[in-house]
Amino acid sequence: MQYDFTSILDRVGKDAIALEPEAAMRANPVPIREGFTPIPMWVADMNFATVPTVQEAIIRRAQHPAFGYFNTRKEYYDAIIRWQETRNGVTGLTAEHIGYENGVLGGVVSALNVFCSKGDKVLVHSPTYIGFTGSLTNNGYHIVHSPLKQDENGVWRMDYADMEEKLRKEKIHAAILCSPHNPCGRVWERWELERAMELYRKYAVYVVSDEIWSDLILGNHKHIPTQSVSEDARMRTVALYAPSKTFNLAGLVGSYHIIYNSWIRERVEKESSLCHYNDQNVLSMHALIGAYQPEGYQWLDELREVLTQHVDYACDFIRDHFPGVQVSKPEGTYMLFLDCTQWCADHGKTIDGLLAAGFEVGVLWQDGRPFHGPCAIRMNLALPQVLLEEAFQRLDRYVFHPQK
Ligand SMILES: Cc1ncc(COP(=O)(O)O)c(C=O)c1O
């Protein structure tokens, strides 16, 4: 490996919410027992250094002492076009289809503001990324959940019959697709997206495809952009991407939309402009250009290998040591979504008690209930292997088998 994904990155005092126990524990804070250092395994950022070309690009620009008004550089668009073509096989993408968004969630809301009337219903799969719940309800939309279902192999699948019934009965005309899916980790296969998009066509539903996780694909899985499955999908979908999840740049802010349909694009651009806050930061523009360099392609491939190993390690460990905890192996993202229903029932424990037992030994994992997992825990595996193993040893010894 050319890049370092094994050293422990000291983020203390470096603006990292990941290491703030009060933020991780939210409603039920418990003190961490003496002798246990916090291990960050919740909020979706990574405990790895980003690719050096990001810092180099920012520093190079910061050495020039003026930061006045600016226009987005051609290199920014070129870098995105090359990235999408090389990694996702996207063809026909030009600068006019790409638009800056501060955040993916802001882009989701701008698109919904185009597709919906006030108080409209929006179809969203559950389990559901907490940010969708927050931003949709905050903006007065009603979420109609279509639950994903695990098939005979434990793979989360869309329930097309349920989706169809809800679209028809509730007269829904906007849907969110989370691809890959957070928190279930599904990388949707082409036929799954085709079938969903066929339904959306049938019921005249416009689609917001959140593809923020699309670079973080594990093993041999392959990301299929929603817009690529048909000409109709290309024209009814707003797709959102960012270098933030991929390269650990959330604190720099900066995402982008791809919209081929010029009517939708112009309406989304209008919506995005209304707050007058949706403006690019010059350093964040250079960060994207730095990330989407050849070094970034190589760094990402190495990262995907590391994450694939971590997911294998964690899933094997859970299978071998935590009977009653159920997990469907993620195909993308670096998140695990643990169903602890059986374990809690077998041991007479509540999910609050289980979460607290982990917190007490410094494992900063995340309550899965706000993601619509009634007895679930979400775990972030993007941390050096020594910390990952330490976390699972602590869980084994002090949380799942305290009598050992
Ligand atoms: C599916 C999904 N969309 C959006 C976001 C947040 O994106 P942003 O910070 O750009 O709004 C996240 C962050 O975890 C996410 O998982």
CSV table of C-alpha atoms and ligand atoms in Angstrom, one decimal:
chain,number,residue,atom,x,y,z
A,1,MET,CA,0.0,0.0,0.0
A,2,GLN,CA,1.2,3.4,-0.9
A,3,TYR,CA,-1.0,5.3,1.6
A,4,ASP,CA,-1.2,4.9,5.4
A,5,PHE,CA,-4.5,3.6,6.7
A,6,THR,CA,-3.0,1.9,9.8
A,7,SER,CA,-1.5,4.7,11.9
A,8,ILE,CA,-3.8,6.2,14.6
A,9,LEU,CA,-4.7,9.8,13.6
A,10,ASP,CA,-4.8,12.0,16.7
A,11,ARG,CA,-7.9,14.1,16.1
A,12,VAL,CA,-8.2,15.5,19.6
A,13,GLY,CA,-8.4,19.3,19.5
A,14,LYS,CA,-8.7,19.1,15.7
A,15,ASP,CA,-12.4,19.9,15.3
A,16,ALA,CA,-13.7,16.3,15.2
A,17,ILE,CA,-17.2,15.6,16.5
A,18,ALA,CA,-16.4,11.9,16.1
A,19,LEU,CA,-14.4,12.0,19.3
A,20,GLU,CA,-16.9,13.9,21.4
A,21,PRO,CA,-18.6,11.3,23.6
A,22,GLU,CA,-21.5,13.6,24.5
A,23,ALA,CA,-22.3,14.0,20.8
A,24,ALA,CA,-22.2,10.3,20.2
A,25,MET,CA,-24.3,9.4,23.2
A,26,ARG,CA,-26.9,12.2,22.7
A,27,ALA,CA,-29.9,11.5,24.9
A,28,ASN,CA,-28.4,9.0,27.3
A,29,PRO,CA,-24.9,10.1,28.2
A,30,VAL,CA,-22.9,7.8,30.5
A,31,PRO,CA,-19.4,8.3,31.8
A,32,ILE,CA,-16.6,6.4,30.1
A,33,ARG,CA,-14.9,4.1,32.6
A,34,GLU,CA,-11.4,5.0,33.7
A,35,GLY,CA,-8.8,3.5,31.5
A,36,PHE,CA,-10.9,3.3,28.3
A,37,THR,CA,-10.0,5.8,25.6
A,38,PRO,CA,-12.9,6.7,23.3
A,39,ILE,CA,-13.0,4.8,19.9
A,40,PRO,CA,-14.9,6.8,17.3
A,41,MET,CA,-17.4,4.5,15.5
A,42,TRP,CA,-20.5,6.6,14.8
A,43,VAL,CA,-20.8,9.8,12.7
A,44,ALA,CA,-20.0,9.1,9.0
A,45,ASP,CA,-16.5,10.5,8.7
A,46,MET,CA,-13.2,8.6,8.7
A,47,ASN,CA,-10.3,8.4,11.0
A,48,PHE,CA,-7.9,8.3,8.2
A,49,ALA,CA,-5.7,11.1,6.7
A,50,THR,CA,-7.1,12.3,3.4
A,51,VAL,CA,-5.0,11.9,0.2
A,52,PRO,CA,-2.1,14.4,0.4
A,53,THR,CA,-3.0,16.0,-2.9
A,54,VAL,CA,-6.0,17.6,-1.1
A,55,GLN,CA,-3.8,19.4,1.4
A,56,GLU,CA,-1.3,20.3,-1.2
A,57,ALA,CA,-4.0,21.9,-3.4
A,58,ILE,CA,-5.4,23.9,-0.5
A,59,ILE,CA,-2.0,25.0,0.8
A,60,ARG,CA,-0.9,26.0,-2.7
A,61,ARG,CA,-4.0,28.2,-3.1
A,62,ALA,CA,-3.7,29.5,0.5
A,63,GLN,CA,-0.2,30.7,-0.2
A,64,HIS,CA,-1.7,33.4,-2.4
A,65,PRO,CA,-2.8,36.2,-0.1
A,66,ALA,CA,-6.1,37.2,-1.7
A,67,PHE,CA,-9.4,35.4,-1.4
A,68,GLY,CA,-11.8,37.6,-3.3
A,69,TYR,CA,-14.9,36.8,-5.3
A,70,PHE,CA,-14.3,34.0,-7.9
A,71,ASN,CA,-15.8,31.9,-10.5
A,72,THR,CA,-15.7,28.1,-10.5
A,73,ARG,CA,-12.6,27.0,-12.5
A,74,LYS,CA,-12.8,24.9,-15.6
A,75,GLU,CA,-10.5,22.3,-13.8
A,76,TYR,CA,-13.2,21.7,-11.3
A,77,TYR,CA,-15.7,20.6,-13.9
A,78,ASP,CA,-13.1,18.7,-15.9
A,79,ALA,CA,-12.1,16.9,-12.7
A,80,ILE,CA,-15.7,15.8,-12.0
A,81,ILE,CA,-16.3,14.8,-15.6
A,82,ARG,CA,-13.1,12.6,-15.6
A,83,TRP,CA,-14.0,11.1,-12.2
A,84,GLN,CA,-17.5,10.2,-13.2
A,85,GLU,CA,-16.4,8.8,-16.5
A,86,THR,CA,-13.5,6.7,-15.1
A,87,ARG,CA,-15.2,5.5,-11.9
A,88,ASN,CA,-18.8,5.2,-13.0
A,89,GLY,CA,-18.6,4.9,-16.7
A,90,VAL,CA,-20.7,8.1,-17.2
A,91,THR,CA,-20.7,9.4,-20.8
A,92,GLY,CA,-22.1,12.6,-22.2
A,93,LEU,CA,-21.6,14.6,-19.0
A,94,THR,CA,-20.7,18.2,-19.6
A,95,ALA,CA,-20.1,21.2,-17.3
A,96,GLU,CA,-23.6,22.5,-17.9
A,97,HIS,CA,-25.1,19.4,-16.2
A,98,ILE,CA,-23.0,20.0,-13.0
A,99,GLY,CA,-24.0,22.4,-10.3
A,100,TYR,CA,-22.5,23.3,-7.0
A,101,GLU,CA,-24.4,22.5,-3.8
A,102,ASN,CA,-23.0,23.3,-0.3
A,103,GLY,CA,-24.3,19.9,0.9
A,104,VAL,CA,-26.0,16.9,-0.5
A,105,LEU,CA,-28.9,17.3,1.9
A,106,GLY,CA,-29.4,20.9,0.8
A,107,GLY,CA,-29.5,19.6,-2.8
A,108,VAL,CA,-32.1,17.0,-1.8
A,109,VAL,CA,-34.3,19.8,-0.3
A,110,SER,CA,-33.8,22.1,-3.3
A,111,ALA,CA,-34.9,19.3,-5.7
A,112,LEU,CA,-37.9,18.4,-3.5
A,113,ASN,CA,-38.9,22.1,-3.5
A,114,VAL,CA,-39.1,21.8,-7.3
A,115,PHE,CA,-40.9,18.5,-7.4
A,116,CYS,CA,-43.4,19.0,-4.5
A,117,SER,CA,-46.0,21.3,-3.1
A,118,LYS,CA,-45.9,22.3,0.5
A,119,GLY,CA,-46.6,19.3,2.8
A,120,ASP,CA,-46.4,16.7,0.0
A,121,LYS,CA,-45.5,13.1,0.7
A,122,VAL,CA,-42.2,11.7,-0.4
A,123,LEU,CA,-41.3,8.0,-0.7
A,124,VAL,CA,-38.2,7.0,1.2
A,125,HIS,CA,-37.0,3.5,2.0
A,126,SER,CA,-36.5,2.4,5.6
A,127,PRO,CA,-34.2,2.0,7.4
A,128,THR,CA,-33.6,5.6,6.7
A,129,TYR,CA,-30.6,7.9,6.9
A,130,ILE,CA,-31.2,10.2,9.8
A,131,GLY,CA,-30.4,13.3,7.6
A,132,PHE,CA,-33.3,12.6,5.3
A,133,THR,CA,-35.7,12.4,8.2
A,134,GLY,CA,-34.3,15.7,9.7
A,135,SER,CA,-34.2,17.7,6.5
A,136,LEU,CA,-37.5,16.5,5.0
A,137,THR,CA,-39.5,17.1,8.2
A,138,ASN,CA,-37.7,20.4,8.8
A,139,ASN,CA,-39.0,21.5,5.4
A,140,GLY,CA,-42.6,20.3,5.9
A,141,TYR,CA,-42.5,17.2,3.8
A,142,HIS,CA,-44.2,14.0,5.0
A,143,ILE,CA,-42.1,10.9,4.6
A,144,VAL,CA,-43.9,7.7,3.5
A,145,HIS,CA,-41.6,4.8,4.3
A,146,SER,CA,-41.3,1.8,2.1
A,147,PRO,CA,-39.5,-0.8,4.3
A,148,LEU,CA,-36.6,-2.7,2.7
A,149,LYS,CA,-36.9,-6.4,3.2
A,150,GLN,CA,-34.2,-9.0,3.7
A,151,ASP,CA,-34.3,-11.9,1.3
A,152,GLU,CA,-33.6,-15.5,2.0
A,153,ASN,CA,-29.8,-14.7,2.0
A,154,GLY,CA,-30.3,-11.7,4.3
A,155,VAL,CA,-29.8,-9.2,1.5
A,156,TRP,CA,-31.8,-6.0,1.9
A,157,ARG,CA,-34.1,-5.6,-1.1
A,158,MET,CA,-36.7,-3.0,-2.2
A,159,ASP,CA,-40.3,-4.2,-1.9
A,160,TYR,CA,-41.7,-3.1,-5.3
A,161,ALA,CA,-45.2,-4.2,-4.5
A,162,ASP,CA,-45.2,-2.0,-1.3
A,163,MET,CA,-43.6,0.9,-3.2
A,164,GLU,CA,-46.2,0.7,-6.0
A,165,GLU,CA,-49.1,0.6,-3.5
A,166,LYS,CA,-47.9,3.6,-1.7
A,167,LEU,CA,-47.2,5.6,-4.8
A,168,ARG,CA,-50.6,4.9,-6.1
A,169,LYS,CA,-52.7,5.2,-2.9
A,170,GLU,CA,-50.9,8.2,-1.5
A,171,LYS,CA,-50.5,10.0,-4.9
A,172,ILE,CA,-46.8,10.4,-4.4
A,173,HIS,CA,-44.7,12.2,-7.1
A,174,ALA,CA,-41.3,12.4,-5.5
A,175,ALA,CA,-39.0,9.7,-4.1
A,176,ILE,CA,-35.5,9.6,-2.7
A,177,LEU,CA,-33.1,6.8,-3.6
A,178,CYS,CA,-30.1,6.3,-1.4
A,179,SER,CA,-27.5,4.6,-3.6
A,180,PRO,CA,-25.5,2.9,-2.0
A,181,HIS,CA,-27.9,2.7,0.9
A,182,ASN,CA,-27.0,4.2,4.3
A,183,PRO,CA,-27.3,2.5,6.8
A,184,CYS,CA,-27.9,-0.9,5.1
A,185,GLY,CA,-24.9,-0.8,2.8
A,186,ARG,CA,-26.6,-2.1,-0.3
A,187,VAL,CA,-25.0,-1.4,-3.7
A,188,TRP,CA,-28.1,-1.7,-5.9
A,189,GLU,CA,-27.8,-4.0,-8.9
A,190,ARG,CA,-28.8,-2.7,-12.3
A,191,TRP,CA,-32.0,-4.7,-12.4
A,192,GLU,CA,-33.1,-3.4,-9.0
A,193,LEU,CA,-32.6,0.2,-10.1
A,194,GLU,CA,-34.3,-0.5,-13.5
A,195,ARG,CA,-37.3,-1.9,-11.7
A,196,ALA,CA,-37.6,1.0,-9.3
A,197,MET,CA,-37.2,3.5,-12.1
A,198,GLU,CA,-39.8,1.7,-14.2
A,199,LEU,CA,-42.2,2.2,-11.3
A,200,TYR,CA,-41.3,5.8,-10.9
A,201,ARG,CA,-42.0,6.3,-14.6
A,202,LYS,CA,-45.3,4.6,-14.4
A,203,TYR,CA,-46.5,6.8,-11.6
A,204,ALA,CA,-44.8,10.0,-12.8
A,205,VAL,CA,-42.5,10.2,-9.8
A,206,TYR,CA,-39.5,12.4,-9.9
A,207,VAL,CA,-36.4,11.0,-8.2
A,208,VAL,CA,-33.6,12.4,-6.0
A,209,SER,CA,-30.8,10.0,-6.2
A,210,ASP,CA,-28.3,10.5,-3.3
A,211,GLU,CA,-25.1,8.9,-4.5
A,212,ILE,CA,-22.8,10.5,-1.9
A,213,TRP,CA,-21.5,7.0,-1.0
A,214,SER,CA,-21.0,5.9,-4.6
A,215,ASP,CA,-17.2,5.9,-4.4
A,216,LEU,CA,-17.1,3.6,-1.3
A,217,ILE,CA,-17.9,0.3,-3.0
A,218,LEU,CA,-16.5,-2.9,-1.4
A,219,GLY,CA,-15.2,-6.1,-2.9
A,220,ASN,CA,-16.3,-6.7,-6.4
A,221,HIS,CA,-19.5,-4.7,-6.3
A,222,LYS,CA,-20.1,-2.0,-8.8
A,223,HIS,CA,-22.0,1.3,-8.5
A,224,ILE,CA,-24.6,1.9,-11.1
A,225,PRO,CA,-25.6,5.6,-11.4
A,226,THR,CA,-29.4,5.8,-11.3
A,227,GLN,CA,-29.4,8.1,-14.3
A,228,SER,CA,-27.6,5.5,-16.4
A,229,VAL,CA,-30.3,2.8,-16.3
A,230,SER,CA,-32.5,4.4,-19.0
A,231,GLU,CA,-33.1,7.6,-21.0
A,232,ASP,CA,-36.2,8.1,-18.9
A,233,ALA,CA,-34.2,7.7,-15.7
A,234,ARG,CA,-31.6,10.2,-17.0
A,235,MET,CA,-34.4,12.8,-17.5
A,236,ARG,CA,-36.4,12.3,-14.3
A,237,THR,CA,-33.5,12.2,-11.8
A,238,VAL,CA,-31.5,14.7,-9.8
A,239,ALA,CA,-28.3,13.0,-8.7
A,240,LEU,CA,-26.1,14.2,-5.9
A,241,TYR,CA,-22.4,13.5,-5.3
A,242,ALA,CA,-19.6,14.9,-3.2
A,243,PRO,CA,-15.9,14.3,-2.5
A,244,SER,CA,-16.7,14.8,1.2
A,245,LYS,CA,-17.6,11.2,2.2
A,246,THR,CA,-15.0,9.7,-0.1
A,247,PHE,CA,-12.0,11.8,1.0
A,248,ASN,CA,-13.1,12.8,4.5
A,249,LEU,CA,-13.8,16.5,3.6
A,250,ALA,CA,-17.1,17.1,5.3
A,251,GLY,CA,-15.7,19.9,7.3
A,252,LEU,CA,-14.7,21.8,4.1
A,253,VAL,CA,-18.3,21.7,2.7
A,254,GLY,CA,-19.0,21.1,-1.0
A,255,SER,CA,-21.1,18.8,-3.1
A,256,TYR,CA,-22.5,18.8,-6.6
A,257,HIS,CA,-25.6,17.8,-8.5
A,258,ILE,CA,-25.8,16.3,-12.0
A,259,ILE,CA,-29.0,17.1,-13.8
A,260,TYR,CA,-29.5,16.3,-17.5
A,261,ASN,CA,-33.1,17.6,-17.8
A,262,SER,CA,-32.7,21.3,-18.5
A,263,TRP,CA,-36.1,22.3,-17.1
A,264,ILE,CA,-35.4,20.5,-13.8
A,265,ARG,CA,-31.9,21.8,-13.7
A,266,GLU,CA,-32.9,25.4,-14.1
A,267,ARG,CA,-35.7,25.0,-11.5
A,268,VAL,CA,-33.2,23.4,-9.0
A,269,GLU,CA,-30.7,26.1,-9.6
A,270,LYS,CA,-33.3,28.6,-8.9
A,271,GLU,CA,-34.3,26.9,-5.6
A,272,SER,CA,-30.7,26.4,-4.6
A,273,SER,CA,-30.1,30.1,-5.1
A,274,LEU,CA,-32.9,31.3,-2.9
A,275,CYS,CA,-31.2,31.3,0.4
A,276,HIS,CA,-28.1,33.2,-1.0
A,277,TYR,CA,-25.9,30.9,1.1
A,278,ASN,CA,-25.3,28.2,-1.5
A,279,ASP,CA,-21.9,29.5,-2.6
A,280,GLN,CA,-18.7,27.7,-3.2
A,281,ASN,CA,-15.7,28.3,-1.0
A,282,VAL,CA,-12.5,28.7,-2.9
A,283,LEU,CA,-10.5,26.3,-0.7
A,284,SER,CA,-13.2,23.7,-1.0
A,285,MET,CA,-13.1,24.0,-4.8
A,286,HIS,CA,-9.3,23.4,-4.7
A,287,ALA,CA,-9.8,20.5,-2.3
A,288,LEU,CA,-12.1,18.7,-4.9
A,289,ILE,CA,-9.5,19.4,-7.7
A,290,GLY,CA,-6.8,18.0,-5.4
A,291,ALA,CA,-8.8,14.9,-4.5
A,292,TYR,CA,-9.8,14.0,-8.1
A,293,GLN,CA,-6.1,13.7,-9.2
A,294,PRO,CA,-4.5,10.4,-10.2
A,295,GLU,CA,-3.2,10.1,-6.6
A,296,GLY,CA,-6.8,10.3,-5.4
A,297,TYR,CA,-7.9,7.4,-7.6
A,298,GLN,CA,-5.1,5.3,-6.2
A,299,TRP,CA,-5.8,6.3,-2.6
A,300,LEU,CA,-9.5,5.5,-3.0
A,301,ASP,CA,-8.7,2.0,-4.4
A,302,GLU,CA,-6.5,1.3,-1.4
A,303,LEU,CA,-9.1,2.7,1.0
A,304,ARG,CA,-11.8,0.4,-0.5
A,305,GLU,CA,-9.5,-2.6,0.0
A,306,VAL,CA,-9.0,-1.6,3.7
A,307,LEU,CA,-12.7,-1.1,4.2
A,308,THR,CA,-13.5,-4.4,2.6
A,309,GLN,CA,-11.1,-6.1,5.0
A,310,HIS,CA,-12.6,-4.3,8.0
A,311,VAL,CA,-16.2,-5.2,7.0
A,312,ASP,CA,-15.1,-8.9,6.7
A,313,TYR,CA,-13.4,-8.8,10.0
A,314,ALA,CA,-16.3,-7.2,11.8
A,315,CYS,CA,-19.0,-9.5,10.2
A,316,ASP,CA,-16.9,-12.6,11.0
A,317,PHE,CA,-16.3,-11.5,14.5
A,318,ILE,CA,-20.0,-10.8,15.1
A,319,ARG,CA,-21.0,-14.2,13.6
A,320,ASP,CA,-18.5,-16.1,15.7
A,321,HIS,CA,-18.8,-14.2,19.0
A,322,PHE,CA,-22.1,-12.4,19.3
A,323,PRO,CA,-24.8,-15.0,18.7
A,324,GLY,CA,-28.2,-13.3,18.4
A,325,VAL,CA,-26.8,-10.1,16.7
A,326,GLN,CA,-27.8,-10.1,13.1
A,327,VAL,CA,-26.0,-8.1,10.4
A,328,SER,CA,-26.4,-8.1,6.6
A,329,LYS,CA,-22.9,-7.7,5.2
A,330,PRO,CA,-22.5,-4.2,3.6
A,331,GLU,CA,-21.6,-4.1,-0.1
A,332,GLY,CA,-20.7,-0.4,0.1
A,333,THR,CA,-20.2,2.4,2.7
A,334,TYR,CA,-18.3,1.7,5.9
A,335,MET,CA,-21.3,1.3,8.1
A,336,LEU,CA,-22.7,-1.7,9.8
A,337,PHE,CA,-26.3,-1.9,10.9
A,338,LEU,CA,-26.6,-4.4,13.7
A,339,ASP,CA,-30.0,-5.9,14.5
A,340,CYS,CA,-29.8,-6.6,18.2
A,341,THR,CA,-33.4,-7.8,18.7
A,342,GLN,CA,-32.6,-11.4,19.3
A,343,TRP,CA,-29.6,-10.7,21.5
A,344,CYS,CA,-31.5,-8.3,23.7
A,345,ALA,CA,-34.4,-10.8,24.0
A,346,ASP,CA,-32.1,-13.7,24.9
A,347,HIS,CA,-30.3,-11.7,27.5
A,348,GLY,CA,-33.1,-9.7,29.0
A,349,LYS,CA,-31.5,-6.4,27.9
A,350,THR,CA,-32.8,-3.2,26.3
A,351,ILE,CA,-31.1,-1.5,23.4
A,352,ASP,CA,-30.4,1.5,25.8
A,353,GLY,CA,-28.7,-0.8,28.2
A,354,LEU,CA,-26.6,-2.4,25.4
A,355,LEU,CA,-25.6,1.0,23.9
A,356,ALA,CA,-24.7,2.3,27.4
A,357,ALA,CA,-22.5,-0.8,28.1
A,358,GLY,CA,-20.5,-0.1,24.9
A,359,PHE,CA,-20.2,3.6,25.7
A,360,GLU,CA,-18.9,2.8,29.2
A,361,VAL,CA,-15.9,1.0,27.7
A,362,GLY,CA,-15.3,3.8,25.2
A,363,VAL,CA,-17.0,2.3,22.1
A,364,LEU,CA,-18.7,5.3,20.6
A,365,TRP,CA,-21.3,3.5,18.5
A,366,GLN,CA,-24.6,4.9,17.4
A,367,ASP,CA,-28.3,4.3,18.4
A,368,GLY,CA,-30.0,2.8,15.3
A,369,ARG,CA,-33.5,3.9,16.3
A,370,PRO,CA,-33.3,7.3,14.6
A,371,PHE,CA,-32.5,5.3,11.4
A,372,HIS,CA,-35.7,3.3,11.9
A,373,GLY,CA,-34.1,0.2,13.3
A,374,PRO,CA,-36.1,-0.4,16.5
A,375,CYS,CA,-33.4,-2.4,18.2
A,376,ALA,CA,-30.4,-1.5,16.1
A,377,ILE,CA,-26.9,-0.1,16.4
A,378,ARG,CA,-25.0,1.6,13.6
A,379,MET,CA,-21.2,1.2,13.6
A,380,ASN,CA,-18.6,3.1,11.6
A,381,LEU,CA,-15.6,0.9,10.5
A,382,ALA,CA,-13.5,3.6,8.9
A,383,LEU,CA,-10.7,3.6,11.5
A,384,PRO,CA,-7.3,1.9,11.8
A,385,GLN,CA,-7.4,-1.8,12.2
A,386,VAL,CA,-5.8,-1.7,15.7
A,387,LEU,CA,-8.7,0.4,16.9
A,388,LEU,CA,-11.2,-1.7,15.1
A,389,GLU,CA,-9.9,-4.8,16.8
A,390,GLU,CA,-9.6,-3.1,20.2
A,391,ALA,CA,-13.3,-2.1,19.9
A,392,PHE,CA,-14.4,-5.6,19.1
A,393,GLN,CA,-12.3,-7.1,21.9
A,394,ARG,CA,-13.9,-4.6,24.4
A,395,LEU,CA,-17.4,-5.4,23.1
A,396,ASP,CA,-16.7,-9.1,23.4
A,397,ARG,CA,-15.2,-9.0,26.9
A,398,TYR,CA,-17.2,-6.2,28.6
A,399,VAL,CA,-20.5,-5.9,26.6
A,400,PHE,CA,-21.7,-9.1,25.0
A,401,HIS,CA,-20.0,-11.5,27.5
A,402,PRO,CA,-19.5,-9.5,30.7
A,403,GLN,CA,-19.2,-12.7,32.7
A,404,LYS,CA,-16.0,-13.8,30.8
B,1,LIG,C1,-26.9,9.3,2.4
B,1,LIG,C2,-26.3,10.5,2.9
B,1,LIG,N1,-26.6,11.7,2.3
B,1,LIG,C3,-26.1,12.9,2.7
B,1,LIG,C4,-25.2,13.0,3.7
B,1,LIG,C5,-24.7,14.3,4.2
B,1,LIG,O1,-24.3,15.0,3.1
B,1,LIG,P1,-24.0,16.6,3.3
B,1,LIG,O2,-23.1,16.7,4.5
B,1,LIG,O3,-23.2,16.9,2.1
B,1,LIG,O4,-25.3,17.3,3.4
B,1,LIG,C6,-24.8,11.8,4.4
B,1,LIG,C7,-23.8,11.8,5.5
B,1,LIG,O5,-23.6,10.9,6.2
B,1,LIG,C8,-25.3,10.5,3.9
B,1,LIG,O6,-25.0,9.4,4.5
